[in-house]
Amino acid sequence: MSKAIAIGYLAKVSAGNVNASHTEGNVVVTKKVTLPDGTTIPYISGQGLRRMLRDRLEDLGYPLSEPFAQVSGQEVTPPVHPWEFIDEDLFGYLDPSGARRRTSPVRVSAAVGLFAFQGDRDLGTRSFERFGQTMAAGGNMFETELYNNLFKGTMLIELDRVGVFRPLETGERNERQLSVDEKRQRLQALLEALNLLWGGGRTARMLVDLSPKFIAYARLKVKHPVFLEALSAFYEDGKPHLEVQPILNALAKFSGYREATLFGLEPGIFGNEEEVQSALKPHGEVLTVHEAIDRMKQDVGGLWA
C-alpha cells in the first residue's frame, strides 16, 4: 500500500522579493541563508508557501477554517473541524490549550534559491506632492532587495493521515475518517493549488508566478522526501540547465519503493530540455507541467481502491 507522495519542483522568479525578512533602515531585506563558503542564497519560507497554498485552495472554492477561529488576545483557537475544513486536514492546527493538535500530513520545505544573491535592490519613492503638498515638501525613498532566481521546493504527503482524524487530534472519543472520494478530492485540490501557486509580499508591484517549471512526482511505499536534495541547476547561455545526475541518483536509491513516477517539464525554460527528457524517460513519463499534474490527479484518483 502506498504510504506517501513525494514531490520536488522548481519555480522561476524573474524579479521579486517573495518572502521578506526584517527591515534595515529603509531597506526591505529578503530572507537569505548563508552557505559554508559565505555565499548567500535567497529562500521562501515553508510558512509562506503554506499560506499561498491555503489561499489557492480558497480560490478553488474550499472554505478555510480561519474565519471561524476564536481570537483572544494573542491566542487563536481553531474550530478543530478538519472533516469540514481542508486546511485543518492538510496543514494541521494547534489548540493553544494543548488539548488538541494535528501535525500537518502535508510537509513542505522552504523553497531555496539555486543561485547566489547578487545584492540587487529596487528603489521606490513617494512624493508628498501627490498628497496635496508642494514639491519642496519632498517625500521618502525606500529600497527593496530583489533577485532573479530558480527556487527548489519539496512536498511530502503522508497518505495514511489525510482525511483521518484521531481522538487526540479532535478531542472526541472515536476516530473520524473521510470517505475515499473526499480524500482523493482533497489531494487533487492540493495538486491544483500547487499548479496555480503565486503570492507572497509586495505583489502589488512585484508580482511573481511560483507555479512549477519542473516537477517530479513519486508515489512511495515509504515516507521520504525523495527529491529534497536532488534538484540543482547551473546557468549557461542565458538559461538555467537542470542537473540530471542528482535526480537519477535519488530515483535509483528509492527504485524499490517507488510505485509510480512522473515528471513535468515546462517547454522553453531550461537550456538542456532534450537531455533532461531523455535522461528521465526510462524512469517515468515526461510531460509538460500541466499535463503531468493532470496525470498526478489521475494517479491520486486511484488511491485507496
C-alpha positions as CSV (number, residue, x, y, z in Angstrom):
1,M,0.0,0.0,0.0
2,S,1.2,3.5,-0.8
3,K,2.3,5.5,2.2
4,A,3.4,8.8,0.8
5,I,3.7,11.1,-2.2
6,A,7.0,13.0,-2.7
7,I,7.0,16.0,-4.9
8,G,10.0,18.1,-6.0
9,Y,9.6,21.2,-8.0
10,L,11.4,24.2,-9.4
11,A,9.8,27.7,-9.6
12,K,11.2,30.7,-11.5
13,V,11.2,34.2,-10.2
14,S,12.3,36.9,-12.8
15,A,12.4,39.8,-10.4
16,G,10.9,39.8,-6.9
17,N,11.2,39.6,-3.1
18,V,8.6,37.0,-2.4
19,N,9.2,36.5,1.3
20,A,11.0,39.4,3.0
21,S,12.8,39.3,6.3
22,H,13.2,42.3,8.6
23,T,13.7,45.9,7.5
24,E,17.1,47.6,7.9
25,G,16.6,51.3,7.9
26,N,14.6,52.0,4.7
27,V,15.7,48.7,3.1
28,V,13.3,45.7,2.9
29,V,15.7,42.7,3.3
30,T,14.9,39.4,1.7
31,K,15.2,36.1,3.6
32,K,18.6,34.5,2.9
33,V,20.7,31.6,4.1
34,T,24.5,31.6,4.2
35,L,26.4,28.7,2.7
36,P,29.7,27.4,4.3
37,D,31.8,29.5,1.8
38,G,30.0,32.7,2.8
39,T,27.7,32.9,-0.3
40,T,24.1,33.9,0.5
41,I,21.1,32.5,-1.3
42,P,17.5,33.6,-1.0
43,Y,14.7,31.4,0.2
44,I,11.0,31.4,0.6
45,S,9.9,30.1,4.0
46,G,7.8,27.0,4.3
47,Q,5.3,29.0,6.3
48,G,4.9,31.4,3.4
49,L,4.4,28.6,1.0
50,R,1.7,27.0,3.2
51,R,0.0,30.4,3.3
52,M,0.0,30.6,-0.5
53,L,-1.3,27.0,-0.8
54,R,-4.1,27.9,1.6
55,D,-5.0,30.9,-0.5
56,R,-5.1,29.0,-3.7
57,L,-7.3,26.3,-2.1
58,E,-9.7,29.1,-1.1
59,D,-9.6,30.4,-4.8
60,L,-10.7,26.8,-5.8
61,G,-13.8,27.2,-3.7
62,Y,-12.8,25.5,-0.4
63,P,-13.8,27.3,2.8
64,L,-10.9,27.9,5.2
65,S,-11.1,27.5,9.0
66,E,-9.6,30.9,9.8
67,P,-12.8,33.0,9.7
68,F,-14.3,30.5,12.3
69,A,-11.4,30.7,14.7
70,Q,-11.8,32.4,18.1
71,V,-9.2,35.1,18.9
72,S,-8.5,36.1,22.5
73,G,-5.5,38.4,22.9
74,Q,-2.6,36.7,21.2
75,E,-4.3,33.3,21.3
76,V,-6.1,31.9,18.3
77,T,-8.2,28.8,18.9
78,P,-9.1,26.9,15.7
79,P,-12.5,25.4,15.1
80,V,-11.0,21.9,15.0
81,H,-13.3,20.6,12.3
82,P,-10.8,19.0,9.9
83,W,-13.6,17.0,8.3
84,E,-15.1,20.3,7.3
85,F,-12.1,22.5,6.6
86,I,-9.5,21.3,4.1
87,D,-6.8,23.5,5.6
88,E,-7.1,21.9,9.0
89,D,-6.9,18.5,7.4
90,L,-3.9,19.1,5.2
91,F,-1.9,21.7,7.2
92,G,-2.8,20.8,10.8
93,Y,-3.6,23.0,13.7
94,L,-2.8,23.7,17.4
95,D,-5.3,24.4,20.1
96,P,-3.4,26.8,22.5
97,S,-4.8,24.8,25.5
98,G,-2.6,22.0,24.2
99,A,-5.6,19.6,24.3
100,R,-6.0,19.2,20.6
101,R,-3.3,19.3,17.9
102,R,-2.8,17.9,14.5
103,T,0.6,17.7,12.8
104,S,0.4,18.5,9.1
105,P,0.2,15.5,6.9
106,V,1.5,17.7,4.1
107,R,5.1,18.6,4.9
108,V,6.8,21.3,2.9
109,S,10.3,22.5,2.7
110,A,11.4,26.1,2.2
111,A,11.9,27.0,-1.4
112,V,15.6,27.6,-1.7
113,G,17.3,29.6,-4.4
114,L,19.7,27.7,-6.6
115,F,21.8,30.7,-7.4
116,A,23.6,33.2,-5.2
117,F,22.0,36.5,-4.2
118,Q,23.6,39.3,-6.2
119,G,22.7,42.3,-4.0
120,D,20.2,43.9,-6.4
121,R,17.8,46.5,-5.0
122,D,14.7,48.2,-6.3
123,L,14.4,51.9,-5.5
124,G,10.9,53.2,-4.6
125,T,9.9,56.8,-4.0
126,R,6.8,58.5,-2.7
127,S,6.3,62.2,-3.4
128,F,4.4,64.3,-0.9
129,E,3.3,66.4,-3.8
130,R,0.8,63.7,-4.7
131,F,-0.8,64.3,-1.3
132,G,-1.6,68.0,-1.8
133,Q,1.7,69.4,-0.6
134,T,4.3,71.4,-2.5
135,M,7.2,69.8,-4.3
136,A,9.5,71.4,-1.7
137,A,7.9,69.2,0.9
138,G,9.9,66.3,-0.6
139,G,8.9,62.7,0.1
140,N,10.5,59.5,1.1
141,M,12.6,56.8,-0.5
142,F,12.8,53.1,0.2
143,E,14.7,50.2,-1.3
144,T,13.7,46.5,-1.6
145,E,16.2,43.7,-2.1
146,L,15.2,41.6,-5.1
147,Y,16.5,38.7,-7.1
148,N,16.2,36.7,-10.3
149,N,16.4,33.0,-9.3
150,L,15.3,29.5,-9.6
151,F,13.8,28.0,-6.4
152,K,13.7,24.3,-5.4
153,G,10.9,23.1,-3.2
154,T,9.7,19.8,-1.8
155,M,6.4,18.4,-0.6
156,L,5.9,15.1,1.3
157,I,2.3,13.9,1.8
158,E,1.5,11.2,4.3
159,L,-1.3,9.3,2.7
160,D,-2.3,7.3,5.7
161,R,-3.1,10.5,7.6
162,V,-5.0,12.5,5.0
163,G,-8.7,12.6,6.0
164,V,-8.1,10.5,9.2
165,F,-8.7,12.3,12.5
166,R,-7.7,10.6,15.7
167,P,-9.2,11.3,19.1
168,L,-6.1,13.1,20.4
169,E,-6.4,15.5,17.4
170,T,-10.1,16.3,17.8
171,G,-10.9,15.7,21.5
172,E,-13.6,13.3,20.5
173,R,-13.9,9.7,21.8
174,N,-13.8,8.0,18.4
175,E,-11.7,8.4,15.3
176,R,-13.3,10.1,12.3
177,Q,-12.4,9.4,8.7
178,L,-13.5,11.0,5.4
179,S,-14.8,8.9,2.6
180,V,-12.3,7.7,0.0
181,D,-13.7,10.1,-2.6
182,E,-13.3,13.1,-0.2
183,K,-9.7,12.1,0.5
184,R,-9.0,11.9,-3.2
185,Q,-10.7,15.2,-3.9
186,R,-8.6,17.0,-1.3
187,L,-5.3,15.6,-2.6
188,Q,-6.3,16.6,-6.2
189,A,-7.2,20.1,-4.9
190,L,-3.8,20.4,-3.3
191,L,-2.1,19.4,-6.6
192,E,-4.1,22.0,-8.4
193,A,-3.2,24.6,-5.7
194,L,0.5,23.9,-6.4
195,N,-0.2,24.2,-10.2
196,L,-1.7,27.7,-9.5
197,L,0.8,28.8,-6.9
198,W,1.6,32.5,-6.6
199,G,1.6,35.0,-3.7
200,G,4.0,36.4,-1.1
201,G,4.6,40.0,-0.2
202,R,4.7,43.1,-2.5
203,T,2.6,41.5,-5.2
204,A,1.2,45.0,-6.0
205,R,4.5,45.9,-7.6
206,M,6.5,42.6,-7.7
207,L,4.0,40.0,-8.9
208,V,5.5,36.5,-9.3
209,D,4.4,33.2,-10.7
210,L,5.5,30.3,-8.4
211,S,3.9,27.5,-10.3
212,P,6.4,24.8,-11.1
213,K,8.5,24.9,-14.2
214,F,9.8,21.4,-13.4
215,I,8.1,18.9,-11.2
216,A,8.9,15.3,-10.1
217,Y,6.3,13.1,-8.5
218,A,6.8,9.7,-6.8
219,R,4.2,7.6,-5.0
220,L,6.0,5.6,-2.4
221,K,5.7,2.5,-0.2
222,V,7.7,4.5,2.5
223,K,7.6,8.1,3.7
224,H,10.7,10.0,2.5
225,P,11.3,13.4,0.8
226,V,13.0,11.8,-2.2
227,F,13.7,14.9,-4.2
228,L,14.7,17.2,-1.3
229,E,18.4,17.4,-2.1
230,A,18.1,16.2,-5.7
231,L,17.3,19.4,-7.6
232,S,20.2,21.6,-8.7
233,A,21.0,23.7,-11.8
234,F,23.7,25.8,-13.4
235,Y,23.3,28.9,-15.6
236,E,24.7,28.9,-19.1
237,D,24.0,30.7,-22.4
238,G,21.2,32.8,-20.9
239,K,19.2,29.8,-19.4
240,P,19.2,27.5,-16.4
241,H,20.3,24.0,-17.1
242,L,18.9,21.3,-14.9
243,E,21.4,18.8,-13.3
244,V,20.1,15.4,-14.1
245,Q,22.5,13.2,-12.2
246,P,21.3,14.0,-8.7
247,I,17.7,13.2,-9.8
248,L,18.9,9.9,-11.3
249,N,20.7,9.1,-8.1
250,A,17.6,9.7,-6.0
251,L,15.5,7.7,-8.3
252,A,17.9,4.8,-8.2
253,K,18.2,5.0,-4.4
254,F,14.4,4.6,-4.0
255,S,13.7,2.4,-7.0
256,G,12.4,-0.4,-4.8
257,Y,10.0,1.9,-3.0
258,R,8.5,3.8,-6.0
259,E,5.1,2.7,-7.1
260,A,4.5,5.5,-9.6
261,T,6.8,8.2,-11.0
262,L,6.0,11.2,-13.2
263,F,7.8,14.3,-14.4
264,G,6.7,17.6,-15.8
265,L,8.9,19.9,-17.8
266,E,7.8,23.4,-18.9
267,P,9.0,23.9,-22.6
268,G,11.5,26.7,-23.3
269,I,12.7,27.2,-19.7
270,F,15.7,25.0,-19.5
271,G,18.7,25.1,-21.9
272,N,19.1,21.3,-21.7
273,E,15.5,20.3,-22.2
274,E,16.2,17.4,-24.5
275,E,18.9,16.0,-22.2
276,V,16.5,16.1,-19.3
277,Q,13.7,14.4,-21.2
278,S,16.0,11.6,-22.5
279,A,17.5,11.0,-19.0
280,L,14.2,10.8,-17.2
281,K,12.1,8.9,-19.6
282,P,13.4,5.5,-18.6
283,H,12.1,6.2,-15.0
284,G,8.7,7.7,-15.7
285,E,6.6,9.6,-18.2
286,V,7.9,13.1,-19.0
287,L,5.1,15.6,-19.9
288,T,4.5,19.3,-19.8
289,V,3.9,20.5,-16.2
290,H,0.1,21.0,-16.6
291,E,-0.2,17.6,-18.3
292,A,1.9,16.0,-15.5
293,I,-0.2,17.5,-12.8
294,D,-3.3,16.2,-14.5
295,R,-1.7,12.8,-14.6
296,M,-0.9,13.1,-10.9
297,K,-4.5,13.8,-10.2
298,Q,-5.5,10.6,-12.1
299,D,-2.9,8.7,-10.1
300,V,-4.3,10.1,-6.8
301,G,-7.8,9.2,-8.0
302,G,-6.8,5.5,-7.8
303,L,-5.7,5.6,-4.2
304,W,-7.4,3.5,-1.5
305,A,-9.2,1.5,-4.3
